[in-house]
Coordinates of C-alpha atoms in Angstrom, one line a residue:
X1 CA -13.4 -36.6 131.6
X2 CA -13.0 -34.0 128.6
X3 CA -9.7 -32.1 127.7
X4 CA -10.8 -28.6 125.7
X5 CA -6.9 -27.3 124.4
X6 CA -6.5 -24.7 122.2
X7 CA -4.2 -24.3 119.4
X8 CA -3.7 -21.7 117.5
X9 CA -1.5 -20.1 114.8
X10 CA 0.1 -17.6 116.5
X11 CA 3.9 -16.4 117.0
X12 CA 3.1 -15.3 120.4
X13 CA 4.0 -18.4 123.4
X14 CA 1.7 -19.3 125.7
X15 CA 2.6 -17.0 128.0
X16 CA 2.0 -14.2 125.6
X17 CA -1.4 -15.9 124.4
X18 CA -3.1 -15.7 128.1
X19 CA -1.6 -12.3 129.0
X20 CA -2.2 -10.2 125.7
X21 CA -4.7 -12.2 123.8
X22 CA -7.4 -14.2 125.8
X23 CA -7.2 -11.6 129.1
X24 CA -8.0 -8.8 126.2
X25 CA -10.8 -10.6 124.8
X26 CA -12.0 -11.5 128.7
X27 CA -11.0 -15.1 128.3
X28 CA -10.5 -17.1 131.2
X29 CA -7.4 -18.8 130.1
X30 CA -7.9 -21.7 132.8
X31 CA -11.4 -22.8 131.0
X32 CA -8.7 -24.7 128.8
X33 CA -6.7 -27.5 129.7
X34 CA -3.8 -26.3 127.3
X35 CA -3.0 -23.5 124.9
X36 CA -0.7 -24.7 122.0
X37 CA 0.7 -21.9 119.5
X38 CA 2.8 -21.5 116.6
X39 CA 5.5 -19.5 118.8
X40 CA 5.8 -22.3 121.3
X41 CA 6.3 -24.9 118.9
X42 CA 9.1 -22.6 117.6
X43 CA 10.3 -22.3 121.4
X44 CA 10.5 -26.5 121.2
X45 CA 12.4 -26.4 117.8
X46 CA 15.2 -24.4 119.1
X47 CA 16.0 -26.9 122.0
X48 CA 15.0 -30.1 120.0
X49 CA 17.0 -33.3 119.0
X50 CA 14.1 -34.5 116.5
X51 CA 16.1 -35.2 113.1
X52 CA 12.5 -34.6 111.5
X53 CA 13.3 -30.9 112.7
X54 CA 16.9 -30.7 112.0
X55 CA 16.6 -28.1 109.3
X56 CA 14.5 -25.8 111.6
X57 CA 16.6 -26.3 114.3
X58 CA 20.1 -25.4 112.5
X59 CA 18.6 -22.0 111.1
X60 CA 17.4 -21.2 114.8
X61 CA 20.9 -21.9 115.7
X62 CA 22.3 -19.1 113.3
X63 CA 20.7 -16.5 115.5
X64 CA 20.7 -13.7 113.3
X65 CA 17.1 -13.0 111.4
X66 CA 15.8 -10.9 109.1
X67 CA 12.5 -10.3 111.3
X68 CA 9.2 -9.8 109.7
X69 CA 6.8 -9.0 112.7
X70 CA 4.2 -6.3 114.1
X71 CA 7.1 -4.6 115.5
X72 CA 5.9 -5.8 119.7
X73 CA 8.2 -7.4 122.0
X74 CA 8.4 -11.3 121.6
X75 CA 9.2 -13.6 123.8
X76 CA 9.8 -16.0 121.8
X77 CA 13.0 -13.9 120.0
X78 CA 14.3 -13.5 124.1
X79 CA 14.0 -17.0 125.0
X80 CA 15.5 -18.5 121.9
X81 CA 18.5 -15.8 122.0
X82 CA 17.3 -15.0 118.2
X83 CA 19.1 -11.2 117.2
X84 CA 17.3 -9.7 114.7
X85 CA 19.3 -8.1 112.3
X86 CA 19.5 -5.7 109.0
X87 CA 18.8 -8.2 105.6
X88 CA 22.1 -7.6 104.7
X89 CA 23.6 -9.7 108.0
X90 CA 20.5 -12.3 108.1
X91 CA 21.1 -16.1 108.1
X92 CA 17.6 -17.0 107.7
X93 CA 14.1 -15.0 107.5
X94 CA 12.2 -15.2 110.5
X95 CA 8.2 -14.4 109.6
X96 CA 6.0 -14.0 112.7
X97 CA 3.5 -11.1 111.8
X98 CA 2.5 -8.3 110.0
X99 CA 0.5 -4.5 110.9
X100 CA -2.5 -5.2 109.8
X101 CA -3.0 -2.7 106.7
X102 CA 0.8 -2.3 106.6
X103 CA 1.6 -1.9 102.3
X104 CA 4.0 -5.0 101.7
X105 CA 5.4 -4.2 98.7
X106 CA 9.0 -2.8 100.7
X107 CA 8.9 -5.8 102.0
X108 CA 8.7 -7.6 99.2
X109 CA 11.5 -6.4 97.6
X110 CA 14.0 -7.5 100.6
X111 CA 12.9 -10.7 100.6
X112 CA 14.1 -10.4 96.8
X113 CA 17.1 -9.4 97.7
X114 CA 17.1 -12.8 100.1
X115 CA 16.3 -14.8 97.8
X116 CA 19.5 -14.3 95.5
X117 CA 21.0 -15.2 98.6
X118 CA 19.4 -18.6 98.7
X119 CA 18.6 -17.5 102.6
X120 CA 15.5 -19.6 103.5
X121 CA 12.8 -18.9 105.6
X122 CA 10.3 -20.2 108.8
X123 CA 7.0 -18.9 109.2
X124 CA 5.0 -19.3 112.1
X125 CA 2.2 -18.2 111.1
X126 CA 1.1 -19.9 107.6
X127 CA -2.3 -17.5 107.2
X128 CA -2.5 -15.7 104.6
X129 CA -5.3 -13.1 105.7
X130 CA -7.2 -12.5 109.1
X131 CA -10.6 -10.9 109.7
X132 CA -10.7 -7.9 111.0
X133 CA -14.0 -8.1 112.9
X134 CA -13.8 -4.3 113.3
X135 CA -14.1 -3.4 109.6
X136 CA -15.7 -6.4 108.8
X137 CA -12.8 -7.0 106.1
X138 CA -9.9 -9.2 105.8
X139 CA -6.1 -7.6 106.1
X140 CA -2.8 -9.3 105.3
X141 CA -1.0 -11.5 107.8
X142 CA 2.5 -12.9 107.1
X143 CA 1.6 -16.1 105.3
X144 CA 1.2 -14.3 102.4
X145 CA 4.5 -13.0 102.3
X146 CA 5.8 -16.6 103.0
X147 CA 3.6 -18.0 99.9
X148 CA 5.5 -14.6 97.8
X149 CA 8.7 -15.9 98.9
X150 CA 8.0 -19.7 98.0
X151 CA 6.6 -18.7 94.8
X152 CA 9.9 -17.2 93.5
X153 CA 11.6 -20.4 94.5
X154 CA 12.5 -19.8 98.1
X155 CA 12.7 -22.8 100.9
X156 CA 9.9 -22.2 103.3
X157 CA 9.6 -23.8 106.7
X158 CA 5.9 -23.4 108.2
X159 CA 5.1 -23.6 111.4
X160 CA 1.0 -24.0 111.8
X161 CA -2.2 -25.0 110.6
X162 CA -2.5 -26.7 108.2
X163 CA 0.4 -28.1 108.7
X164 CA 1.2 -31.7 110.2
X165 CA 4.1 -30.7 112.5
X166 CA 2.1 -28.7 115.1
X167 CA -0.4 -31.0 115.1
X168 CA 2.5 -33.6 115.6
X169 CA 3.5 -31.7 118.2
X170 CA -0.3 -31.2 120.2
X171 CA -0.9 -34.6 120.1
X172 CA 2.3 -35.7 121.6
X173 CA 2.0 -33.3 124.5
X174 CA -1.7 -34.4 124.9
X175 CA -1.4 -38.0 124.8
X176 CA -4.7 -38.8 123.9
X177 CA -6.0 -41.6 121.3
X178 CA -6.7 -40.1 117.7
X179 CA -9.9 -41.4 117.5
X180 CA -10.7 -39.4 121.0
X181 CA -10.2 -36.6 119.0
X182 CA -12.3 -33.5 117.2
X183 CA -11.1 -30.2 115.5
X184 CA -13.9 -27.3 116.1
X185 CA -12.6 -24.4 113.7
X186 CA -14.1 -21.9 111.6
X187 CA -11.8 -22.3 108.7
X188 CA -11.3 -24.8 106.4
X189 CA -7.8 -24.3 104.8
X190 CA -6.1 -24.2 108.6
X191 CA -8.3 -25.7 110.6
X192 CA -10.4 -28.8 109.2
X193 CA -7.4 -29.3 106.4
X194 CA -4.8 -29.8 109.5
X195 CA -7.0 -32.1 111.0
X196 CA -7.5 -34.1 107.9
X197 CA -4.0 -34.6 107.4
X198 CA -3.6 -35.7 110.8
X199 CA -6.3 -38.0 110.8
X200 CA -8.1 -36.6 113.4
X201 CA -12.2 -35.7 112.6
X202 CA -13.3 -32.2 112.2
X203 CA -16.4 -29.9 113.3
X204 CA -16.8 -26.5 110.7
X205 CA -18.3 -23.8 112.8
X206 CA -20.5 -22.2 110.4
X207 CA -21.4 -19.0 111.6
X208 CA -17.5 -18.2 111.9
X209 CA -17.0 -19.7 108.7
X210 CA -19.3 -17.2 107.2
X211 CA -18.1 -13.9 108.3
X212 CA -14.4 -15.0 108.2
X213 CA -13.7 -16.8 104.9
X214 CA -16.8 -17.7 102.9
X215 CA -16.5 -13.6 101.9
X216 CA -13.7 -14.7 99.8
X217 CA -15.9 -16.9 97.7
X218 CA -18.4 -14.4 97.1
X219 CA -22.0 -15.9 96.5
X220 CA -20.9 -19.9 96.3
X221 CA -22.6 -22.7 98.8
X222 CA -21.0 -24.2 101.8
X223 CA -21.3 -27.4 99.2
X224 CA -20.1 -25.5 96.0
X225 CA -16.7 -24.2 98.3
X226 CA -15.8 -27.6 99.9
X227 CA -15.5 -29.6 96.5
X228 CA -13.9 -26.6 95.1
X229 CA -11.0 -26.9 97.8
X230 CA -11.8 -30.8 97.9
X231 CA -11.7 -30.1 102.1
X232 CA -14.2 -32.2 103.9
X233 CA -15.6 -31.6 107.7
X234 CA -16.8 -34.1 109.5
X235 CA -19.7 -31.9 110.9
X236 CA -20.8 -28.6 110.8
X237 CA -22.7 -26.8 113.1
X238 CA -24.0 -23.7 113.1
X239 CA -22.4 -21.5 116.0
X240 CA -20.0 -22.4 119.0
X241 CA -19.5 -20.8 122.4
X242 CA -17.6 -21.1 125.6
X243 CA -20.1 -22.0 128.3
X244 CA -18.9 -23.6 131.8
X245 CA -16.9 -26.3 130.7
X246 CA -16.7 -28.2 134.4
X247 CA -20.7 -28.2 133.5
X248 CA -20.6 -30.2 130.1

């Protein structure tokens, strides 16, 4: 018996996932046998007792955020009682999301205001950029902000890929042996680096790979990229699609 989860790097829950992302795109959400995100991890944080997340946990308890988001409705913020506030009256930085397109430079100079303040910051989504298959370009997303904000010195808490806690996090909840394990992503700074750090193997899907991030290297090799950012996959294969899973 195979388990096919996803997990993904968004602030949105599960809930949100199935209903606004995967019904959008014409998903069926129950081809899956879980959907982990960056928001529900964040959801877990505010309730837990792990002393590994005691930092995270004591900023969610302050309540009041500067938000950086897309400006939609969260569930997350409602079920964690979070109250977003004016920078002036923030306890910590909450980074979800951006517009894509949106000019960050306004936004930039709060969070400079923020860091005189020594107010830290958790950001659920640790991407820097996203495709935008519809201009075949990328746009911001709220990693990069989160990257500004450590650069000048300010603590950072990411929720995500790469990052070992969420993939702490999945395994726990799927309880299955590491070595029963394989990452299929399309990029490998989230994807195929999370799953190295985690010891888990990895699968690069290379058609994704090459709209999505290889433009940022401009003319280099598959080869010539991974020993530039010394990240290995396991495998690559060329494409990947969702068939009938009860089939395979």
């Amino acid at each position: 018996m195979k388990s096919f989860i996803i997990l993904s790097n968004t602030s949105q829950n599960k809930v949100e996932a199935i209903t606004e992302t995967l019904e959008n795109l014409k998903i069926k959400h129950n081809r899956f046998d879980d959907i982990i995100t960056s928001g529900e991890f964040l959801e877990y944080l505010g309730q837990s007792k792990n002393k590994k997340y005691r930092k995270i946990h004591k900023l969610l308890k302050k309540k009041k955020c500067y938000l950086i988001s897309n400006g939609k409705k969260s569930n997350v913020i409602k079920n964690l009682n979070l109250k977003p506030v004016n920078y002036k009256n923030a306890k910590f930085i909450l980074a979800t999301s951006i517009k894509p397109y949106k000019k960050i430079d306004h936004i930039k100079n709060i969070l400079k205001k923020l860091l005189k303040k020594k107010i830290e910051m958790i950001c659920t989504n640790p991407d820097q950029y996203v495709f935008d298959g519809k201009v075949g370009n990328f746009v911001n997303q709220v990693g990069i902000l989160a990257k500004f904000y450590e650069s000048k010195h300010g603590v950072v808490h990411y929720i995500g890929k790469p990052y070992k806690n969420i993939f702490d996090f999945a395994l726990r909840k799927i309880n299955i042996p590491k070595n029963k394990i394989i990452m299929i992503g399309d990029s490998l700074i989230t994807d195929i680096l999370g799953a190295t750090r985690s010891g888990i193997k990895s699968v690069l899907v290379y058609d994704g790979f090459k709209k999505g991030e290889k433009k940022k290297f401009r003319n280099l090799s598959l080869e010539k990229i991974v020993e530039k950012l010394k990240i290995k996959p396991d495998f690559i294969i060329n494409c990947a699609a969702i068939t009938n899973i009860e089939t395979c």
